[in-house]
Amino acid sequence: AQLAELLKRIADGTISNNAARQVFDALWTGEATDVDAVIEAKGLKQMNDSGALEKIVDEVIAANPDNVAQYKAGKDKAFNALVGQVMKASKGKANPQQATDLLRARLSA
């Protein structure tokens, strides 16, 4: 039952795959018995709030003009660096797909 609950949380974007490993470990070792309790206690919930994510993306774009210029010149590695900066700024809690989509939209504008 807990494994099904954990899979649901991954599917609905509540937690990332990395966070799911931490939750699974806590359940496996007997540290906890409730998926949601582990997510809350360890602060593993993914940031799915687009307003907060937009703010972080805008800050990262403003703080990294070199990477932005390189990306616009066709260097994909520069884009990956920007995604990394968004993840770092959100302490790994940003939804990676949402961050990537938002960053692409902002940079193509």
PDB file of N, CA and C in Angstrom:
ATOM      1  N   ALA A   1       0.831  -1.201   0.000  1.00  0.00           N
ATOM      2  CA  ALA A   1       0.000   0.000   0.000  1.00  0.00           C
ATOM      3  C   ALA A   1       0.869   1.255   0.000  1.00  0.00           C
ATOM      4  N   GLN A   2       1.943   1.242   0.790  1.00  0.00           N
ATOM      5  CA  GLN A   2       2.817   2.416   0.848  1.00  0.00           C
ATOM      6  C   GLN A   2       3.577   2.603  -0.466  1.00  0.00           C
ATOM      7  N   LEU A   3       3.945   1.491  -1.103  1.00  0.00           N
ATOM      8  CA  LEU A   3       4.646   1.593  -2.380  1.00  0.00           C
ATOM      9  C   LEU A   3       3.727   2.208  -3.436  1.00  0.00           C
ATOM     10  N   ALA A   4       2.473   1.807  -3.439  1.00  0.00           N
ATOM     11  CA  ALA A   4       1.507   2.379  -4.385  1.00  0.00           C
ATOM     12  C   ALA A   4       1.348   3.877  -4.125  1.00  0.00           C
ATOM     13  N   GLU A   5       1.313   4.252  -2.863  1.00  0.00           N
ATOM     14  CA  GLU A   5       1.186   5.663  -2.481  1.00  0.00           C
ATOM     15  C   GLU A   5       2.418   6.443  -2.954  1.00  0.00           C
ATOM     16  N   LEU A   6       3.585   5.843  -2.794  1.00  0.00           N
ATOM     17  CA  LEU A   6       4.836   6.472  -3.224  1.00  0.00           C
ATOM     18  C   LEU A   6       4.833   6.672  -4.744  1.00  0.00           C
ATOM     19  N   LEU A   7       4.406   5.667  -5.477  1.00  0.00           N
ATOM     20  CA  LEU A   7       4.349   5.769  -6.939  1.00  0.00           C
ATOM     21  C   LEU A   7       3.361   6.845  -7.376  1.00  0.00           C
ATOM     22  N   LYS A   8       2.255   6.968  -6.645  1.00  0.00           N
ATOM     23  CA  LYS A   8       1.273   8.024  -6.941  1.00  0.00           C
ATOM     24  C   LYS A   8       1.896   9.403  -6.773  1.00  0.00           C
ATOM     25  N   ARG A   9       2.690   9.572  -5.726  1.00  0.00           N
ATOM     26  CA  ARG A   9       3.319  10.873  -5.447  1.00  0.00           C
ATOM     27  C   ARG A   9       4.339  11.234  -6.534  1.00  0.00           C
ATOM     28  N   ILE A  10       5.001  10.233  -7.090  1.00  0.00           N
ATOM     29  CA  ILE A  10       5.936  10.489  -8.197  1.00  0.00           C
ATOM     30  C   ILE A  10       5.130  10.885  -9.438  1.00  0.00           C
ATOM     31  N   ALA A  11       4.085  10.121  -9.731  1.00  0.00           N
ATOM     32  CA  ALA A  11       3.275  10.358 -10.930  1.00  0.00           C
ATOM     33  C   ALA A  11       2.591  11.719 -10.910  1.00  0.00           C
ATOM     34  N   ASP A  12       2.125  12.159  -9.734  1.00  0.00           N
ATOM     35  CA  ASP A  12       1.421  13.449  -9.693  1.00  0.00           C
ATOM     36  C   ASP A  12       2.361  14.639  -9.499  1.00  0.00           C
ATOM     37  N   GLY A  13       3.676  14.361  -9.469  1.00  0.00           N
ATOM     38  CA  GLY A  13       4.648  15.448  -9.405  1.00  0.00           C
ATOM     39  C   GLY A  13       4.879  16.005  -8.009  1.00  0.00           C
ATOM     40  N   THR A  14       4.359  15.330  -6.989  1.00  0.00           N
ATOM     41  CA  THR A  14       4.564  15.803  -5.618  1.00  0.00           C
ATOM     42  C   THR A  14       6.034  15.711  -5.235  1.00  0.00           C
ATOM     43  N   ILE A  15       6.687  14.610  -5.663  1.00  0.00           N
ATOM     44  CA  ILE A  15       8.112  14.430  -5.367  1.00  0.00           C
ATOM     45  C   ILE A  15       8.850  13.981  -6.624  1.00  0.00           C
ATOM     46  N   SER A  16      10.155  14.203  -6.614  1.00  0.00           N
ATOM     47  CA  SER A  16      11.004  13.775  -7.730  1.00  0.00           C
ATOM     48  C   SER A  16      11.438  12.328  -7.509  1.00  0.00           C
ATOM     49  N   ASN A  17      12.079  11.747  -8.504  1.00  0.00           N
ATOM     50  CA  ASN A  17      12.594  10.382  -8.366  1.00  0.00           C
ATOM     51  C   ASN A  17      13.634  10.302  -7.255  1.00  0.00           C
ATOM     52  N   ASN A  18      14.488  11.321  -7.150  1.00  0.00           N
ATOM     53  CA  ASN A  18      15.499  11.322  -6.094  1.00  0.00           C
ATOM     54  C   ASN A  18      14.862  11.368  -4.718  1.00  0.00           C
ATOM     55  N   ALA A  19      13.849  12.206  -4.565  1.00  0.00           N
ATOM     56  CA  ALA A  19      13.147  12.295  -3.283  1.00  0.00           C
ATOM     57  C   ALA A  19      12.452  10.971  -2.979  1.00  0.00           C
ATOM     58  N   ALA A  20      11.939  10.316  -4.014  1.00  0.00           N
ATOM     59  CA  ALA A  20      11.255   9.035  -3.819  1.00  0.00           C
ATOM     60  C   ALA A  20      12.205   7.997  -3.235  1.00  0.00           C
ATOM     61  N   ARG A  21      13.462   8.036  -3.645  1.00  0.00           N
ATOM     62  CA  ARG A  21      14.454   7.106  -3.084  1.00  0.00           C
ATOM     63  C   ARG A  21      14.596   7.322  -1.579  1.00  0.00           C
ATOM     64  N   GLN A  22      14.631   8.589  -1.176  1.00  0.00           N
ATOM     65  CA  GLN A  22      14.763   8.888   0.252  1.00  0.00           C
ATOM     66  C   GLN A  22      13.538   8.409   1.027  1.00  0.00           C
ATOM     67  N   VAL A  23      12.365   8.602   0.451  1.00  0.00           N
ATOM     68  CA  VAL A  23      11.130   8.146   1.100  1.00  0.00           C
ATOM     69  C   VAL A  23      11.139   6.622   1.194  1.00  0.00           C
ATOM     70  N   PHE A  24      11.522   5.962   0.109  1.00  0.00           N
ATOM     71  CA  PHE A  24      11.569   4.498   0.093  1.00  0.00           C
ATOM     72  C   PHE A  24      12.525   3.981   1.157  1.00  0.00           C
ATOM     73  N   ASP A  25      13.701   4.607   1.247  1.00  0.00           N
ATOM     74  CA  ASP A  25      14.679   4.193   2.263  1.00  0.00           C
ATOM     75  C   ASP A  25      14.100   4.315   3.667  1.00  0.00           C
ATOM     76  N   ALA A  26      13.405   5.419   3.929  1.00  0.00           N
ATOM     77  CA  ALA A  26      12.811   5.633   5.251  1.00  0.00           C
ATOM     78  C   ALA A  26      11.750   4.571   5.548  1.00  0.00           C
ATOM     79  N   LEU A  27      10.975   4.208   4.537  1.00  0.00           N
ATOM     80  CA  LEU A  27       9.951   3.177   4.721  1.00  0.00           C
ATOM     81  C   LEU A  27      10.597   1.803   4.914  1.00  0.00           C
ATOM     82  N   TRP A  28      11.622   1.529   4.116  1.00  0.00           N
ATOM     83  CA  TRP A  28      12.289   0.228   4.142  1.00  0.00           C
ATOM     84  C   TRP A  28      12.975  -0.032   5.478  1.00  0.00           C
ATOM     85  N   THR A  29      13.631   1.000   6.009  1.00  0.00           N
ATOM     86  CA  THR A  29      14.364   0.830   7.269  1.00  0.00           C
ATOM     87  C   THR A  29      13.444   0.890   8.487  1.00  0.00           C
ATOM     88  N   GLY A  30      12.178   1.191   8.266  1.00  0.00           N
ATOM     89  CA  GLY A  30      11.244   1.265   9.376  1.00  0.00           C
ATOM     90  C   GLY A  30      11.259   2.606  10.084  1.00  0.00           C
ATOM     91  N   GLU A  31      12.007   3.558   9.519  1.00  0.00           N
ATOM     92  CA  GLU A  31      12.082   4.904  10.101  1.00  0.00           C
ATOM     93  C   GLU A  31      10.704   5.559  10.115  1.00  0.00           C
ATOM     94  N   ALA A  32       9.881   5.207   9.128  1.00  0.00           N
ATOM     95  CA  ALA A  32       8.537   5.781   9.036  1.00  0.00           C
ATOM     96  C   ALA A  32       7.615   4.772   8.363  1.00  0.00           C
ATOM     97  N   THR A  33       6.316   5.015   8.494  1.00  0.00           N
ATOM     98  CA  THR A  33       5.354   4.111   7.868  1.00  0.00           C
ATOM     99  C   THR A  33       4.394   4.835   6.932  1.00  0.00           C
ATOM    100  N   ASP A  34       4.433   6.163   6.925  1.00  0.00           N
ATOM    101  CA  ASP A  34       3.506   6.930   6.096  1.00  0.00           C
ATOM    102  C   ASP A  34       4.268   7.767   5.071  1.00  0.00           C
ATOM    103  N   VAL A  35       3.949   7.581   3.805  1.00  0.00           N
ATOM    104  CA  VAL A  35       4.632   8.274   2.711  1.00  0.00           C
ATOM    105  C   VAL A  35       4.545   9.791   2.871  1.00  0.00           C
ATOM    106  N   ASP A  36       3.338  10.302   3.060  1.00  0.00           N
ATOM    107  CA  ASP A  36       3.163  11.754   3.163  1.00  0.00           C
ATOM    108  C   ASP A  36       3.881  12.339   4.373  1.00  0.00           C
ATOM    109  N   ALA A  37       3.916  11.585   5.470  1.00  0.00           N
ATOM    110  CA  ALA A  37       4.606  12.059   6.672  1.00  0.00           C
ATOM    111  C   ALA A  37       6.105  12.197   6.413  1.00  0.00           C
ATOM    112  N   VAL A  38       6.682  11.250   5.688  1.00  0.00           N
ATOM    113  CA  VAL A  38       8.116  11.311   5.360  1.00  0.00           C
ATOM    114  C   VAL A  38       8.387  12.501   4.442  1.00  0.00           C
ATOM    115  N   ILE A  39       7.528  12.698   3.451  1.00  0.00           N
ATOM    116  CA  ILE A  39       7.695  13.813   2.508  1.00  0.00           C
ATOM    117  C   ILE A  39       7.692  15.136   3.264  1.00  0.00           C
ATOM    118  N   GLU A  40       6.745  15.296   4.176  1.00  0.00           N
ATOM    119  CA  GLU A  40       6.655  16.537   4.961  1.00  0.00           C
ATOM    120  C   GLU A  40       7.840  16.677   5.911  1.00  0.00           C
ATOM    121  N   ALA A  41       8.151  15.614   6.649  1.00  0.00           N
ATOM    122  CA  ALA A  41       9.210  15.670   7.664  1.00  0.00           C
ATOM    123  C   ALA A  41      10.568  15.991   7.058  1.00  0.00           C
ATOM    124  N   LYS A  42      10.827  15.456   5.878  1.00  0.00           N
ATOM    125  CA  LYS A  42      12.129  15.670   5.240  1.00  0.00           C
ATOM    126  C   LYS A  42      12.121  16.841   4.265  1.00  0.00           C
ATOM    127  N   GLY A  43      10.973  17.480   4.090  1.00  0.00           N
ATOM    128  CA  GLY A  43      10.889  18.627   3.183  1.00  0.00           C
ATOM    129  C   GLY A  43      11.190  18.267   1.738  1.00  0.00           C
ATOM    130  N   LEU A  44      10.639  17.166   1.283  1.00  0.00           N
ATOM    131  CA  LEU A  44      10.956  16.654  -0.056  1.00  0.00           C
ATOM    132  C   LEU A  44       9.964  17.065  -1.139  1.00  0.00           C
ATOM    133  N   LYS A  45       8.946  17.791  -0.768  1.00  0.00           N
ATOM    134  CA  LYS A  45       7.908  18.155  -1.739  1.00  0.00           C
ATOM    135  C   LYS A  45       8.494  19.034  -2.843  1.00  0.00           C
ATOM    136  N   GLN A  46       8.174  18.682  -4.084  1.00  0.00           N
ATOM    137  CA  GLN A  46       8.652  19.442  -5.238  1.00  0.00           C
ATOM    138  C   GLN A  46       7.924  20.766  -5.357  1.00  0.00           C
ATOM    139  N   MET A  47       8.634  21.763  -5.846  1.00  0.00           N
ATOM    140  CA  MET A  47       8.024  23.073  -6.071  1.00  0.00           C
ATOM    141  C   MET A  47       7.273  23.029  -7.394  1.00  0.00           C
ATOM    142  N   ASN A  48       5.949  23.071  -7.321  1.00  0.00           N
ATOM    143  CA  ASN A  48       5.132  23.079  -8.531  1.00  0.00           C
ATOM    144  C   ASN A  48       4.403  24.404  -8.698  1.00  0.00           C
ATOM    145  N   ASP A  49       4.706  25.353  -7.824  1.00  0.00           N
ATOM    146  CA  ASP A  49       4.088  26.680  -7.865  1.00  0.00           C
ATOM    147  C   ASP A  49       4.760  27.479  -8.974  1.00  0.00           C
ATOM    148  N   SER A  50       4.038  27.710 -10.069  1.00  0.00           N
ATOM    149  CA  SER A  50       4.660  28.364 -11.222  1.00  0.00           C
ATOM    150  C   SER A  50       5.080  29.797 -10.910  1.00  0.00           C
ATOM    151  N   GLY A  51       4.375  30.479 -10.022  1.00  0.00           N
ATOM    152  CA  GLY A  51       4.752  31.851  -9.669  1.00  0.00           C
ATOM    153  C   GLY A  51       6.118  31.907  -9.012  1.00  0.00           C
ATOM    154  N   ALA A  52       6.349  31.023  -8.050  1.00  0.00           N
ATOM    155  CA  ALA A  52       7.641  30.978  -7.358  1.00  0.00           C
ATOM    156  C   ALA A  52       8.740  30.542  -8.320  1.00  0.00           C
ATOM    157  N   LEU A  53       8.413  29.601  -9.184  1.00  0.00           N
ATOM    158  CA  LEU A  53       9.396  29.100 -10.143  1.00  0.00           C
ATOM    159  C   LEU A  53       9.747  30.171 -11.174  1.00  0.00           C
ATOM    160  N   GLU A  54       8.756  30.928 -11.619  1.00  0.00           N
ATOM    161  CA  GLU A  54       9.014  32.016 -12.569  1.00  0.00           C
ATOM    162  C   GLU A  54       9.985  33.029 -11.977  1.00  0.00           C
ATOM    163  N   LYS A  55       9.808  33.338 -10.709  1.00  0.00           N
ATOM    164  CA  LYS A  55      10.684  34.294 -10.033  1.00  0.00           C
ATOM    165  C   LYS A  55      12.127  33.775 -10.025  1.00  0.00           C
ATOM    166  N   ILE A  56      12.301  32.504  -9.694  1.00  0.00           N
ATOM    167  CA  ILE A  56      13.639  31.905  -9.669  1.00  0.00           C
ATOM    168  C   ILE A  56      14.244  31.910 -11.073  1.00  0.00           C
ATOM    169  N   VAL A  57      13.455  31.526 -12.076  1.00  0.00           N
ATOM    170  CA  VAL A  57      13.944  31.497 -13.461  1.00  0.00           C
ATOM    171  C   VAL A  57      14.391  32.890 -13.891  1.00  0.00           C
ATOM    172  N   ASP A  58      13.585  33.900 -13.581  1.00  0.00           N
ATOM    173  CA  ASP A  58      13.949  35.276 -13.942  1.00  0.00           C
ATOM    174  C   ASP A  58      15.243  35.706 -13.260  1.00  0.00           C
ATOM    175  N   GLU A  59      15.403  35.330 -11.984  1.00  0.00           N
ATOM    176  CA  GLU A  59      16.628  35.674 -11.251  1.00  0.00           C
ATOM    177  C   GLU A  59      17.843  34.989 -11.873  1.00  0.00           C
ATOM    178  N   VAL A  60      17.686  33.718 -12.237  1.00  0.00           N
ATOM    179  CA  VAL A  60      18.797  32.963 -12.837  1.00  0.00           C
ATOM    180  C   VAL A  60      19.181  33.566 -14.188  1.00  0.00           C
ATOM    181  N   ILE A  61      18.192  33.933 -14.992  1.00  0.00           N
ATOM    182  CA  ILE A  61      18.473  34.547 -16.299  1.00  0.00           C
ATOM    183  C   ILE A  61      19.217  35.866 -16.108  1.00  0.00           C
ATOM    184  N   ALA A  62      18.769  36.674 -15.151  1.00  0.00           N
ATOM    185  CA  ALA A  62      19.407  37.972 -14.895  1.00  0.00           C
ATOM    186  C   ALA A  62      20.829  37.810 -14.365  1.00  0.00           C
ATOM    187  N   ALA A  63      21.061  36.763 -13.576  1.00  0.00           N
ATOM    188  CA  ALA A  63      22.368  36.569 -12.946  1.00  0.00           C
ATOM    189  C   ALA A  63      23.381  35.855 -13.844  1.00  0.00           C
ATOM    190  N   ASN A  64      22.938  35.318 -14.974  1.00  0.00           N
ATOM    191  CA  ASN A  64      23.829  34.534 -15.842  1.00  0.00           C
ATOM    192  C   ASN A  64      23.773  34.992 -17.296  1.00  0.00           C
ATOM    193  N   PRO A  65      24.115  36.260 -17.561  1.00  0.00           N
ATOM    194  CA  PRO A  65      24.010  36.760 -18.939  1.00  0.00           C
ATOM    195  C   PRO A  65      24.916  36.020 -19.928  1.00  0.00           C
ATOM    196  N   ASP A  66      26.066  35.527 -19.456  1.00  0.00           N
ATOM    197  CA  ASP A  66      26.974  34.804 -20.357  1.00  0.00           C
ATOM    198  C   ASP A  66      26.336  33.507 -20.852  1.00  0.00           C
ATOM    199  N   ASN A  67      25.741  32.756 -19.933  1.00  0.00           N
ATOM    200  CA  ASN A  67      25.089  31.501 -20.325  1.00  0.00           C
ATOM    201  C   ASN A  67      23.904  31.764 -21.240  1.00  0.00           C
ATOM    202  N   VAL A  68      23.167  32.834 -20.974  1.00  0.00           N
ATOM    203  CA  VAL A  68      22.023  33.191 -21.824  1.00  0.00           C
ATOM    204  C   VAL A  68      22.516  33.490 -23.236  1.00  0.00           C
ATOM    205  N   ALA A  69      23.584  34.271 -23.347  1.00  0.00           N
ATOM    206  CA  ALA A  69      24.141  34.622 -24.657  1.00  0.00           C
ATOM    207  C   ALA A  69      24.643  33.375 -25.386  1.00  0.00           C
ATOM    208  N   GLN A  70      25.312  32.482 -24.654  1.00  0.00           N
ATOM    209  CA  GLN A  70      25.816  31.251 -25.267  1.00  0.00           C
ATOM    210  C   GLN A  70      24.661  30.375 -25.757  1.00  0.00           C
ATOM    211  N   TYR A  71      23.602  30.281 -24.968  1.00  0.00           N
ATOM    212  CA  TYR A  71      22.439  29.480 -25.378  1.00  0.00           C
ATOM    213  C   TYR A  71      21.820  30.056 -26.642  1.00  0.00           C
ATOM    214  N   LYS A  72      21.670  31.378 -26.668  1.00  0.00           N
ATOM    215  CA  LYS A  72      21.071  32.020 -27.842  1.00  0.00           C
ATOM    216  C   LYS A  72      21.967  31.883 -29.068  1.00  0.00           C
ATOM    217  N   ALA A  73      23.265  31.621 -28.830  1.00  0.00           N
ATOM    218  CA  ALA A  73      24.201  31.398 -29.931  1.00  0.00           C
ATOM    219  C   ALA A  73      24.205  29.930 -30.361  1.00  0.00           C
ATOM    220  N   GLY A  74      23.351  29.117 -29.722  1.00  0.00           N
ATOM    221  CA  GLY A  74      23.213  27.726 -30.140  1.00  0.00           C
ATOM    222  C   GLY A  74      23.923  26.695 -29.291  1.00  0.00           C
ATOM    223  N   LYS A  75      24.431  27.081 -28.137  1.00  0.00           N
ATOM    224  CA  LYS A  75      25.144  26.123 -27.287  1.00  0.00           C
ATOM    225  C   LYS A  75      24.192  25.543 -26.238  1.00  0.00           C
ATOM    226  N   ASP A  76      23.826  24.267 -26.434  1.00  0.00           N
ATOM    227  CA  ASP A  76      22.877  23.616 -25.527  1.00  0.00           C
ATOM    228  C   ASP A  76      23.435  23.415 -24.125  1.00  0.00           C
ATOM    229  N   LYS A  77      24.758  23.275 -24.018  1.00  0.00           N
ATOM    230  CA  LYS A  77      25.353  23.093 -22.688  1.00  0.00           C
ATOM    231  C   LYS A  77      25.076  24.295 -21.796  1.00  0.00           C
ATOM    232  N   ALA A  78      25.001  25.465 -22.387  1.00  0.00           N
ATOM    233  CA  ALA A  78      24.716  26.677 -21.620  1.00  0.00           C
ATOM    234  C   ALA A  78      23.301  26.602 -21.046  1.00  0.00           C
ATOM    235  N   PHE A  79      22.380  26.018 -21.800  1.00  0.00           N
ATOM    236  CA  PHE A  79      21.006  25.858 -21.305  1.00  0.00           C
ATOM    237  C   PHE A  79      20.984  24.916 -20.106  1.00  0.00           C
ATOM    238  N   ASN A  80      21.733  23.818 -20.225  1.00  0.00           N
ATOM    239  CA  ASN A  80      21.800  22.864 -19.114  1.00  0.00           C
ATOM    240  C   ASN A  80      22.374  23.521 -17.865  1.00  0.00           C
ATOM    241  N   ALA A  81      23.331  24.407 -18.050  1.00  0.00           N
ATOM    242  CA  ALA A  81      23.907  25.129 -16.916  1.00  0.00           C
ATOM    243  C   ALA A  81      22.850  26.014 -16.262  1.00  0.00           C
ATOM    244  N   LEU A  82      22.012  26.635 -17.075  1.00  0.00           N
ATOM    245  CA  LEU A  82      20.938  27.479 -16.536  1.00  0.00           C
ATOM    246  C   LEU A  82      19.915  26.640 -15.764  1.00  0.00           C
ATOM    247  N   VAL A  83      19.572  25.474 -16.294  1.00  0.00           N
ATOM    248  CA  VAL A  83      18.649  24.584 -15.585  1.00  0.00           C
ATOM    249  C   VAL A  83      19.270  24.189 -14.243  1.00  0.00           C
ATOM    250  N   GLY A  84      20.561  23.900 -14.265  1.00  0.00           N
ATOM    251  CA  GLY A  84      21.271  23.564 -13.028  1.00  0.00           C
ATOM    252  C   GLY A  84      21.208  24.685 -12.012  1.00  0.00           C
ATOM    253  N   GLN A  85      21.334  25.915 -12.487  1.00  0.00           N
ATOM    254  CA  GLN A  85      21.260  27.071 -11.589  1.00  0.00           C
ATOM    255  C   GLN A  85      19.861  27.219 -10.989  1.00  0.00           C
ATOM    256  N   VAL A  86      18.837  26.930 -11.788  1.00  0.00           N
ATOM    257  CA  VAL A  86      17.459  26.985 -11.272  1.00  0.00           C
ATOM    258  C   VAL A  86      17.283  25.927 -10.179  1.00  0.00           C
ATOM    259  N   MET A  87      17.785  24.725 -10.438  1.00  0.00           N
ATOM    260  CA  MET A  87      17.665  23.655  -9.444  1.00  0.00           C
ATOM    261  C   MET A  87      18.435  24.014  -8.171  1.00  0.00           C
ATOM    262  N   LYS A  88      19.605  24.617  -8.348  1.00  0.00           N
ATOM    263  CA  LYS A  88      20.406  25.019  -7.192  1.00  0.00           C
ATOM    264  C   LYS A  88      19.683  26.106  -6.391  1.00  0.00           C
ATOM    265  N   ALA A  89      19.136  27.086  -7.083  1.00  0.00           N
ATOM    266  CA  ALA A  89      18.445  28.195  -6.412  1.00  0.00           C
ATOM    267  C   ALA A  89      17.205  27.713  -5.664  1.00  0.00           C
ATOM    268  N   SER A  90      16.586  26.646  -6.168  1.00  0.00           N
ATOM    269  CA  SER A  90      15.387  26.119  -5.507  1.00  0.00           C
ATOM    270  C   SER A  90      15.746  25.018  -4.512  1.00  0.00           C
ATOM    271  N   LYS A  91      17.041  24.834  -4.294  1.00  0.00           N
ATOM    272  CA  LYS A  91      17.542  23.774  -3.407  1.00  0.00           C
ATOM    273  C   LYS A  91      17.048  22.391  -3.848  1.00  0.00           C
ATOM    274  N   GLY A  92      16.980  22.217  -5.175  1.00  0.00           N
ATOM    275  CA  GLY A  92      16.595  20.929  -5.744  1.00  0.00           C
ATOM    276  C   GLY A  92      15.109  20.634  -5.707  1.00  0.00           C
ATOM    277  N   LYS A  93      14.314  21.601  -5.291  1.00  0.00           N
ATOM    278  CA  LYS A  93      12.880  21.339  -5.134  1.00  0.00           C
ATOM    279  C   LYS A  93      12.042  21.701  -6.352  1.00  0.00           C
ATOM    280  N   ALA A  94      12.624  22.403  -7.311  1.00  0.00           N
ATOM    281  CA  ALA A  94      11.863  22.762  -8.514  1.00  0.00           C
ATOM    282  C   ALA A  94      11.554  21.503  -9.312  1.00  0.00           C
ATOM    283  N   ASN A  95      10.389  21.468  -9.914  1.00  0.00           N
ATOM    284  CA  ASN A  95      10.032  20.375 -10.803  1.00  0.00           C
ATOM    285  C   ASN A  95      10.906  20.553 -12.049  1.00  0.00           C
ATOM    286  N   PRO A  96      11.839  19.618 -12.328  1.00  0.00           N
ATOM    287  CA  PRO A  96      12.790  19.806 -13.434  1.00  0.00           C
ATOM    288  C   PRO A  96      12.132  20.052 -14.786  1.00  0.00           C
ATOM    289  N   GLN A  97      11.058  19.328 -15.085  1.00  0.00           N
ATOM    290  CA  GLN A  97      10.391  19.503 -16.375  1.00  0.00           C
ATOM    291  C   GLN A  97       9.759  20.885 -16.469  1.00  0.00           C
ATOM    292  N   GLN A  98       9.130  21.309 -15.387  1.00  0.00           N
ATOM    293  CA  GLN A  98       8.495  22.622 -15.358  1.00  0.00           C
ATOM    294  C   GLN A  98       9.560  23.719 -15.473  1.00  0.00           C
ATOM    295  N   ALA A  99      10.684  23.534 -14.788  1.00  0.00           N
ATOM    296  CA  ALA A  99      11.775  24.511 -14.844  1.00  0.00           C
ATOM    297  C   ALA A  99      12.330  24.607 -16.263  1.00  0.00           C
ATOM    298  N   THR A 100      12.525  23.461 -16.903  1.00  0.00           N
ATOM    299  CA  THR A 100      13.044  23.427 -18.272  1.00  0.00           C
ATOM    300  C   THR A 100      12.091  24.128 -19.234  1.00  0.00           C
ATOM    301  N   ASP A 101      10.803  23.803 -19.134  1.00  0.00           N
ATOM    302  CA  ASP A 101       9.807  24.406 -20.027  1.00  0.00           C
ATOM    303  C   ASP A 101       9.743  25.918 -19.840  1.00  0.00           C
ATOM    304  N   LEU A 102       9.747  26.352 -18.594  1.00  0.00           N
ATOM    305  CA  LEU A 102       9.651  27.775 -18.285  1.00  0.00           C
ATOM    306  C   LEU A 102      10.890  28.527 -18.773  1.00  0.00           C
ATOM    307  N   LEU A 103      12.051  27.922 -18.573  1.00  0.00           N
ATOM    308  CA  LEU A 103      13.307  28.536 -19.010  1.00  0.00           C
ATOM    309  C   LEU A 103      13.332  28.669 -20.532  1.00  0.00           C
ATOM    310  N   ARG A 104      12.923  27.610 -21.239  1.00  0.00           N
ATOM    311  CA  ARG A 104      12.880  27.670 -22.710  1.00  0.00           C
ATOM    312  C   ARG A 104      11.935  28.776 -23.175  1.00  0.00           C
ATOM    313  N   ALA A 105      10.773  28.868 -22.538  1.00  0.00           N
ATOM    314  CA  ALA A 105       9.789  29.885 -22.919  1.00  0.00           C
ATOM    315  C   ALA A 105      10.355  31.285 -22.699  1.00  0.00           C
ATOM    316  N   ARG A 106      11.015  31.493 -21.576  1.00  0.00           N
ATOM    317  CA  ARG A 106      11.569  32.813 -21.252  1.00  0.00           C
ATOM    318  C   ARG A 106      12.699  33.193 -22.220  1.00  0.00           C
ATOM    319  N   LEU A 107      13.528  32.210 -22.569  1.00  0.00           N
ATOM    320  CA  LEU A 107      14.680  32.497 -23.425  1.00  0.00           C
ATOM    321  C   LEU A 107      14.294  32.652 -24.894  1.00  0.00           C
ATOM    322  N   SER A 108      13.165  32.096 -25.288  1.00  0.00           N
ATOM    323  CA  SER A 108      12.761  32.221 -26.691  1.00  0.00           C
ATOM    324  C   SER A 108      11.924  33.474 -26.917  1.00  0.00           C
ATOM    325  N   ALA A 109      11.570  34.154 -25.840  1.00  0.00           N
ATOM    326  CA  ALA A 109      10.742  35.370 -25.955  1.00  0.00           C
ATOM    327  C   ALA A 109      11.558  36.538 -26.474  1.00  0.00           C
TER     328      ALA A 109
END
